[in-house]
PDB file of C-alpha atoms in Angstrom:
ATOM      1  CA  UNK A   1     298.872  72.901 221.537  1.00 58.00           C
ATOM      2  CA  UNK A   2     302.434  74.002 220.457  1.00 66.00           C
ATOM      3  CA  UNK A   3     303.356  74.197 224.785  1.00 87.00           C
ATOM      4  CA  UNK A   4     303.592  77.832 225.215  1.00 94.00           C
ATOM      5  CA  UNK A   5     302.728  79.002 228.257  1.00 95.00           C
ATOM      6  CA  UNK A   6     302.872  82.661 229.544  1.00 97.00           C
ATOM      7  CA  UNK A   7     303.255  84.224 233.246  1.00 96.00           C
ATOM      8  CA  UNK A   8     302.083  85.653 235.199  1.00 97.00           C
ATOM      9  CA  UNK A   9     298.753  85.799 233.494  1.00 96.00           C
ATOM     10  CA  UNK A  10     297.073  88.883 234.782  1.00 97.00           C
ATOM     11  CA  UNK A  11     299.137  91.326 236.831  1.00 97.00           C
ATOM     12  CA  UNK A  12     297.824  95.398 238.205  1.00 97.00           C
ATOM     13  CA  UNK A  13     301.165  97.558 238.523  1.00 97.00           C
ATOM     14  CA  UNK A  14     301.543 101.013 238.975  1.00 97.00           C
ATOM     15  CA  UNK A  15     303.085 103.605 236.685  1.00 97.00           C
ATOM     16  CA  UNK A  16     306.906 103.640 236.911  1.00 97.00           C
ATOM     17  CA  UNK A  17     307.543  99.960 238.539  1.00 96.00           C
ATOM     18  CA  UNK A  18     309.604  97.209 236.105  1.00 96.00           C
ATOM     19  CA  UNK A  19     307.361  94.462 235.300  1.00 97.00           C
ATOM     20  CA  UNK A  20     308.827  91.159 233.251  1.00 98.00           C
ATOM     21  CA  UNK A  21     306.513  88.593 231.613  1.00 98.00           C
ATOM     22  CA  UNK A  22     307.268  85.228 230.774  1.00 98.00           C
ATOM     23  CA  UNK A  23     306.658  82.887 228.118  1.00 97.00           C
ATOM     24  CA  UNK A  24     308.166  79.524 228.124  1.00 97.00           C
ATOM     25  CA  UNK A  25     308.150  76.671 225.602  1.00 95.00           C
ATOM     26  CA  UNK A  26     308.317  73.121 226.142  1.00 92.00           C
ATOM     27  CA  UNK A  27     309.335  72.264 222.320  1.00 88.00           C
ATOM     28  CA  UNK A  28     312.650  73.680 221.417  1.00 88.00           C
ATOM     29  CA  UNK A  29     311.124  75.912 218.342  1.00 91.00           C
ATOM     30  CA  UNK A  30     313.794  78.502 217.115  1.00 91.00           C
ATOM     31  CA  UNK A  31     311.343  81.435 216.493  1.00 92.00           C
ATOM     32  CA  UNK A  32     309.823  83.566 219.154  1.00 94.00           C
ATOM     33  CA  UNK A  33     307.755  86.654 219.586  1.00 95.00           C
ATOM     34  CA  UNK A  34     306.299  89.507 221.762  1.00 97.00           C
ATOM     35  CA  UNK A  35     302.730  90.940 220.744  1.00 97.00           C
ATOM     36  CA  UNK A  36     300.514  93.802 222.557  1.00 97.00           C
ATOM     37  CA  UNK A  37     296.829  93.313 221.234  1.00 96.00           C
ATOM     38  CA  UNK A  38     295.069  96.696 222.125  1.00 94.00           C
ATOM     39  CA  UNK A  39     291.028  97.425 220.528  1.00 88.00           C
ATOM     40  CA  UNK A  40     291.017  98.793 217.144  1.00 85.00           C
ATOM     41  CA  UNK A  41     294.871  97.034 216.712  1.00 88.00           C
ATOM     42  CA  UNK A  42     294.822  94.130 216.012  1.00 88.00           C
ATOM     43  CA  UNK A  43     298.075  92.507 217.250  1.00 93.00           C
ATOM     44  CA  UNK A  44     301.493  94.784 217.087  1.00 94.00           C
ATOM     45  CA  UNK A  45     304.744  92.927 216.919  1.00 94.00           C
ATOM     46  CA  UNK A  46     307.088  94.232 220.249  1.00 96.00           C
ATOM     47  CA  UNK A  47     310.023  92.147 219.549  1.00 96.00           C
ATOM     48  CA  UNK A  48     311.279  88.772 218.239  1.00 94.00           C
ATOM     49  CA  UNK A  49     313.567  86.523 218.830  1.00 94.00           C
ATOM     50  CA  UNK A  50     315.554  84.269 216.380  1.00 91.00           C
ATOM     51  CA  UNK A  51     317.651  82.055 218.529  1.00 91.00           C
ATOM     52  CA  UNK A  52     319.080  82.396 222.122  1.00 93.00           C
ATOM     53  CA  UNK A  53     320.802  85.432 222.322  1.00 91.00           C
ATOM     54  CA  UNK A  54     319.285  86.730 219.110  1.00 94.00           C
ATOM     55  CA  UNK A  55     316.570  89.390 218.804  1.00 95.00           C
ATOM     56  CA  UNK A  56     315.495  91.831 217.180  1.00 93.00           C
ATOM     57  CA  UNK A  57     312.461  95.061 217.064  1.00 94.00           C
ATOM     58  CA  UNK A  58     309.366  95.276 216.249  1.00 92.00           C
ATOM     59  CA  UNK A  59     307.066  97.304 215.188  1.00 89.00           C
ATOM     60  CA  UNK A  60     306.358  98.661 219.032  1.00 95.00           C
ATOM     61  CA  UNK A  61     309.365  98.217 220.634  1.00 95.00           C
ATOM     62  CA  UNK A  62     309.636 101.872 222.597  1.00 96.00           C
ATOM     63  CA  UNK A  63     309.994 101.013 226.317  1.00 96.00           C
ATOM     64  CA  UNK A  64     309.858  97.431 226.097  1.00 97.00           C
ATOM     65  CA  UNK A  65     312.705  95.047 226.469  1.00 97.00           C
ATOM     66  CA  UNK A  66     313.390  91.287 225.820  1.00 97.00           C
ATOM     67  CA  UNK A  67     316.011  88.427 226.384  1.00 97.00           C
ATOM     68  CA  UNK A  68     316.272  85.198 225.811  1.00 97.00           C
ATOM     69  CA  UNK A  69     319.215  83.021 227.290  1.00 95.00           C
ATOM     70  CA  UNK A  70     317.873  79.689 226.613  1.00 95.00           C
ATOM     71  CA  UNK A  71     316.224  78.734 224.081  1.00 94.00           C
ATOM     72  CA  UNK A  72     312.746  77.699 226.036  1.00 95.00           C
ATOM     73  CA  UNK A  73     312.152  81.167 227.294  1.00 97.00           C
ATOM     74  CA  UNK A  74     311.399  84.985 226.072  1.00 98.00           C
ATOM     75  CA  UNK A  75     311.120  87.286 228.425  1.00 98.00           C
ATOM     76  CA  UNK A  76     309.853  90.663 227.871  1.00 98.00           C
ATOM     77  CA  UNK A  77     310.538  93.553 229.911  1.00 98.00           C
ATOM     78  CA  UNK A  78     308.350  97.037 230.669  1.00 97.00           C
ATOM     79  CA  UNK A  79     311.465  99.229 231.865  1.00 93.00           C
ATOM     80  CA  UNK A  80     309.279 101.871 233.676  1.00 96.00           C
ATOM     81  CA  UNK A  81     305.778 100.288 233.170  1.00 97.00           C
ATOM     82  CA  UNK A  82     303.170 103.714 231.840  1.00 97.00           C
ATOM     83  CA  UNK A  83     299.406 103.346 231.111  1.00 97.00           C
ATOM     84  CA  UNK A  84     299.813 103.138 227.511  1.00 96.00           C
ATOM     85  CA  UNK A  85     300.837  99.570 228.278  1.00 97.00           C
ATOM     86  CA  UNK A  86     298.385  98.569 229.747  1.00 97.00           C
ATOM     87  CA  UNK A  87     297.422  95.635 227.130  1.00 97.00           C
ATOM     88  CA  UNK A  88     296.945  91.924 226.293  1.00 97.00           C
ATOM     89  CA  UNK A  89     300.140  90.819 225.471  1.00 98.00           C
ATOM     90  CA  UNK A  90     300.600  87.438 223.747  1.00 97.00           C
ATOM     91  CA  UNK A  91     304.009  85.275 223.029  1.00 96.00           C
ATOM     92  CA  UNK A  92     304.087  83.156 220.193  1.00 95.00           C
ATOM     93  CA  UNK A  93     305.817  81.141 218.471  1.00 93.00           C
ATOM     94  CA  UNK A  94     306.863  79.471 214.795  1.00 89.00           C
ATOM     95  CA  UNK A  95     307.585  75.973 213.981  1.00 81.00           C
ATOM     96  CA  UNK A  96     310.008  75.552 211.373  1.00 72.00           C
ATOM     97  CA  UNK A  97     311.143  78.528 209.548  1.00 69.00           C
ATOM     98  CA  UNK A  98     309.989  82.459 210.336  1.00 63.00           C
ATOM     99  CA  UNK A  99     307.487  82.364 207.529  1.00 69.00           C
ATOM    100  CA  UNK A 100     305.209  79.334 208.719  1.00 81.00           C
ATOM    101  CA  UNK A 101     302.262  79.904 210.810  1.00 87.00           C
ATOM    102  CA  UNK A 102     302.118  80.781 214.501  1.00 91.00           C
ATOM    103  CA  UNK A 103     300.880  79.284 217.651  1.00 92.00           C
ATOM    104  CA  UNK A 104     300.778  81.275 220.640  1.00 94.00           C
ATOM    105  CA  UNK A 105     299.963  81.305 224.383  1.00 94.00           C
ATOM    106  CA  UNK A 106     297.019  81.994 226.782  1.00 93.00           C
ATOM    107  CA  UNK A 107     298.268  85.703 227.184  1.00 95.00           C
ATOM    108  CA  UNK A 108     299.164  87.822 229.939  1.00 97.00           C
ATOM    109  CA  UNK A 109     296.834  90.741 230.478  1.00 97.00           C
ATOM    110  CA  UNK A 110     298.966  93.638 232.218  1.00 98.00           C
ATOM    111  CA  UNK A 111     296.895  97.116 233.630  1.00 97.00           C
ATOM    112  CA  UNK A 112     299.306  99.827 234.669  1.00 97.00           C
ATOM    113  CA  UNK A 113     297.799 102.148 237.150  1.00 96.00           C
TER     114      UNK A 113
ATOM    115  CA  UNK B   1     305.733  97.600 203.001  1.00 73.00           C
ATOM    116  CA  UNK B   2     302.923  94.909 204.078  1.00 80.00           C
ATOM    117  CA  UNK B   3     300.103  95.245 205.255  1.00 88.00           C
ATOM    118  CA  UNK B   4     296.387  93.820 205.923  1.00 93.00           C
ATOM    119  CA  UNK B   5     293.126  94.936 205.814  1.00 95.00           C
ATOM    120  CA  UNK B   6     290.282  93.902 207.285  1.00 96.00           C
ATOM    121  CA  UNK B   7     287.569  96.545 205.964  1.00 96.00           C
ATOM    122  CA  UNK B   8     284.469  95.185 208.480  1.00 96.00           C
ATOM    123  CA  UNK B   9     285.299  96.137 211.886  1.00 95.00           C
ATOM    124  CA  UNK B  10     282.276  94.210 213.078  1.00 97.00           C
ATOM    125  CA  UNK B  11     279.690  91.689 211.480  1.00 97.00           C
ATOM    126  CA  UNK B  12     276.330  90.084 212.560  1.00 97.00           C
ATOM    127  CA  UNK B  13     274.776  87.045 210.819  1.00 97.00           C
ATOM    128  CA  UNK B  14     271.913  84.871 211.694  1.00 97.00           C
ATOM    129  CA  UNK B  15     273.045  81.233 212.969  1.00 97.00           C
ATOM    130  CA  UNK B  16     272.689  78.964 209.699  1.00 97.00           C
ATOM    131  CA  UNK B  17     273.026  81.797 207.097  1.00 97.00           C
ATOM    132  CA  UNK B  18     276.374  81.872 205.273  1.00 97.00           C
ATOM    133  CA  UNK B  19     279.195  83.957 206.354  1.00 97.00           C
ATOM    134  CA  UNK B  20     282.120  85.726 204.180  1.00 98.00           C
ATOM    135  CA  UNK B  21     284.735  87.893 206.177  1.00 98.00           C
ATOM    136  CA  UNK B  22     287.241  89.756 203.562  1.00 98.00           C
ATOM    137  CA  UNK B  23     290.980  90.725 203.876  1.00 97.00           C
ATOM    138  CA  UNK B  24     292.991  92.345 201.872  1.00 96.00           C
ATOM    139  CA  UNK B  25     296.604  92.173 201.769  1.00 93.00           C
ATOM    140  CA  UNK B  26     299.850  94.569 200.267  1.00 90.00           C
ATOM    141  CA  UNK B  27     303.169  92.444 199.795  1.00 83.00           C
ATOM    142  CA  UNK B  28     305.248  92.657 196.828  1.00 74.00           C
ATOM    143  CA  UNK B  29     305.882  88.561 196.213  1.00 77.00           C
ATOM    144  CA  UNK B  30     304.017  85.858 196.520  1.00 76.00           C
ATOM    145  CA  UNK B  31     302.280  85.935 200.527  1.00 84.00           C
ATOM    146  CA  UNK B  32     302.017  83.703 203.118  1.00 91.00           C
ATOM    147  CA  UNK B  33     298.829  84.387 204.293  1.00 94.00           C
ATOM    148  CA  UNK B  34     296.538  83.215 207.511  1.00 95.00           C
ATOM    149  CA  UNK B  35     292.710  83.303 209.436  1.00 97.00           C
ATOM    150  CA  UNK B  36     292.609  82.982 213.382  1.00 97.00           C
ATOM    151  CA  UNK B  37     290.043  83.236 215.215  1.00 97.00           C
ATOM    152  CA  UNK B  38     289.702  83.961 219.021  1.00 95.00           C
ATOM    153  CA  UNK B  39     287.388  83.502 221.674  1.00 93.00           C
ATOM    154  CA  UNK B  40     286.693  85.897 224.000  1.00 88.00           C
ATOM    155  CA  UNK B  41     289.351  86.152 226.701  1.00 85.00           C
ATOM    156  CA  UNK B  42     291.442  83.429 224.588  1.00 87.00           C
ATOM    157  CA  UNK B  43     294.812  83.027 222.550  1.00 89.00           C
ATOM    158  CA  UNK B  44     294.426  83.123 218.777  1.00 93.00           C
ATOM    159  CA  UNK B  45     293.563  80.012 216.885  1.00 94.00           C
ATOM    160  CA  UNK B  46     294.876  79.183 212.989  1.00 94.00           C
ATOM    161  CA  UNK B  47     291.762  78.388 211.087  1.00 96.00           C
ATOM    162  CA  UNK B  48     294.321  78.066 207.966  1.00 95.00           C
ATOM    163  CA  UNK B  49     297.036  78.879 205.844  1.00 93.00           C
ATOM    164  CA  UNK B  50     297.474  79.352 202.043  1.00 93.00           C
ATOM    165  CA  UNK B  51     301.259  78.796 201.028  1.00 89.00           C
ATOM    166  CA  UNK B  52     300.838  77.629 197.725  1.00 84.00           C
ATOM    167  CA  UNK B  53     299.235  75.778 195.147  1.00 85.00           C
ATOM    168  CA  UNK B  54     295.775  75.024 194.904  1.00 88.00           C
ATOM    169  CA  UNK B  55     293.501  78.572 196.115  1.00 90.00           C
ATOM    170  CA  UNK B  56     290.849  77.324 197.507  1.00 95.00           C
ATOM    171  CA  UNK B  57     291.997  76.293 201.401  1.00 96.00           C
ATOM    172  CA  UNK B  58     289.969  74.378 203.600  1.00 96.00           C
ATOM    173  CA  UNK B  59     290.347  74.403 207.322  1.00 96.00           C
ATOM    174  CA  UNK B  60     289.243  73.735 210.483  1.00 95.00           C
ATOM    175  CA  UNK B  61     285.470  74.023 212.393  1.00 95.00           C
ATOM    176  CA  UNK B  62     284.514  74.202 208.575  1.00 96.00           C
ATOM    177  CA  UNK B  63     285.544  77.412 207.345  1.00 97.00           C
ATOM    178  CA  UNK B  64     287.323  77.641 203.850  1.00 97.00           C
ATOM    179  CA  UNK B  65     289.676  80.991 201.925  1.00 98.00           C
ATOM    180  CA  UNK B  66     289.908  81.899 198.701  1.00 96.00           C
ATOM    181  CA  UNK B  67     293.093  83.241 197.316  1.00 94.00           C
ATOM    182  CA  UNK B  68     293.015  85.507 194.697  1.00 94.00           C
ATOM    183  CA  UNK B  69     295.884  87.202 193.692  1.00 91.00           C
ATOM    184  CA  UNK B  70     294.115  89.468 191.063  1.00 91.00           C
ATOM    185  CA  UNK B  71     292.003  90.966 194.012  1.00 93.00           C
ATOM    186  CA  UNK B  72     295.180  90.594 196.554  1.00 93.00           C
ATOM    187  CA  UNK B  73     292.067  89.221 198.194  1.00 95.00           C
ATOM    188  CA  UNK B  74     291.820  85.719 200.830  1.00 97.00           C
ATOM    189  CA  UNK B  75     288.215  85.550 201.906  1.00 98.00           C
ATOM    190  CA  UNK B  76     287.128  83.529 204.961  1.00 98.00           C
ATOM    191  CA  UNK B  77     283.981  81.982 204.505  1.00 98.00           C
ATOM    192  CA  UNK B  78     282.036  79.328 205.545  1.00 98.00           C
ATOM    193  CA  UNK B  79     278.345  77.770 204.384  1.00 97.00           C
ATOM    194  CA  UNK B  80     276.284  77.775 207.114  1.00 97.00           C
ATOM    195  CA  UNK B  81     277.491  80.154 210.747  1.00 97.00           C
ATOM    196  CA  UNK B  82     276.481  78.253 214.472  1.00 96.00           C
ATOM    197  CA  UNK B  83     276.336  80.117 217.143  1.00 95.00           C
ATOM    198  CA  UNK B  84     279.622  79.507 218.617  1.00 95.00           C
ATOM    199  CA  UNK B  85     281.651  80.852 215.871  1.00 97.00           C
ATOM    200  CA  UNK B  86     281.137  83.721 217.480  1.00 97.00           C
ATOM    201  CA  UNK B  87     284.635  85.587 218.204  1.00 97.00           C
ATOM    202  CA  UNK B  88     286.884  88.060 216.791  1.00 97.00           C
ATOM    203  CA  UNK B  89     288.773  87.216 213.449  1.00 98.00           C
ATOM    204  CA  UNK B  90     292.209  88.115 212.308  1.00 97.00           C
ATOM    205  CA  UNK B  91     293.797  87.663 208.899  1.00 96.00           C
ATOM    206  CA  UNK B  92     297.300  87.761 208.501  1.00 94.00           C
ATOM    207  CA  UNK B  93     300.369  87.632 206.260  1.00 92.00           C
ATOM    208  CA  UNK B  94     303.858  86.391 206.827  1.00 88.00           C
ATOM    209  CA  UNK B  95     306.678  87.620 205.088  1.00 76.00           C
ATOM    210  CA  UNK B  96     309.644  89.679 207.043  1.00 72.00           C
ATOM    211  CA  UNK B  97     307.286  89.457 210.127  1.00 78.00           C
ATOM    212  CA  UNK B  98     303.451  88.917 210.272  1.00 84.00           C
ATOM    213  CA  UNK B  99     301.266  90.922 209.721  1.00 89.00           C
ATOM    214  CA  UNK B 100     297.685  90.935 211.400  1.00 92.00           C
ATOM    215  CA  UNK B 101     294.502  93.073 210.472  1.00 94.00           C
ATOM    216  CA  UNK B 102     292.584  94.848 212.822  1.00 94.00           C
ATOM    217  CA  UNK B 103     289.972  91.987 213.186  1.00 95.00           C
ATOM    218  CA  UNK B 104     286.744  91.630 212.408  1.00 97.00           C
ATOM    219  CA  UNK B 105     284.190  90.252 215.296  1.00 96.00           C
ATOM    220  CA  UNK B 106     281.366  87.745 214.234  1.00 97.00           C
ATOM    221  CA  UNK B 107     278.118  87.982 216.235  1.00 97.00           C
ATOM    222  CA  UNK B 108     275.164  85.274 215.863  1.00 97.00           C
ATOM    223  CA  UNK B 109     271.732  85.848 216.427  1.00 96.00           C
ATOM    224  CA  UNK B 110     269.847  82.534 217.048  1.00 90.00           C
TER     225      UNK B 110
END
């Protein structure tokens, strides 16, 4: 257990509204990641962070922004939610360097109507 | 470019039978390779990893995987499948980022 929690665990929202998902870790790991999981696509990287205020884009970053003002929290914001962003979102951390295995949170199921 | 291919979308095996899930990767250097398992409604759990050394790696729950550089493969195996192994399995490669395959769904029939 890497001490990762995500909130909320489930959310239903409407198109055009902003949504923020939170990932919290308790072990001061440097690297944190946000993925989305969709049938037939596996997990795709949205954004990642390699330290406080240090973030970078992943494969599917359009429509998403992130912030990391504290080591333990990594926030994912959907600036104006669309139905195509209905998905399950997973946060992950890496111990040590960014090449090591990743450990995942329990996920947030987001539905955009 | 890095990529991971899991050619089997869905596999069905009988309980007690052997299992092999295929994974092929594309990566220029020596890869770091991983297998994860995901039960319905759950997050991903690490089964095993390969960084270097012995090409046959042992993992949790009786799983093993063999790295074959010549075939760019990292197949997951289990000699005798249990009903509780029914889940989604993901192969991943780590380079500048983590890349996941699209997953193989395993059904176990009694």
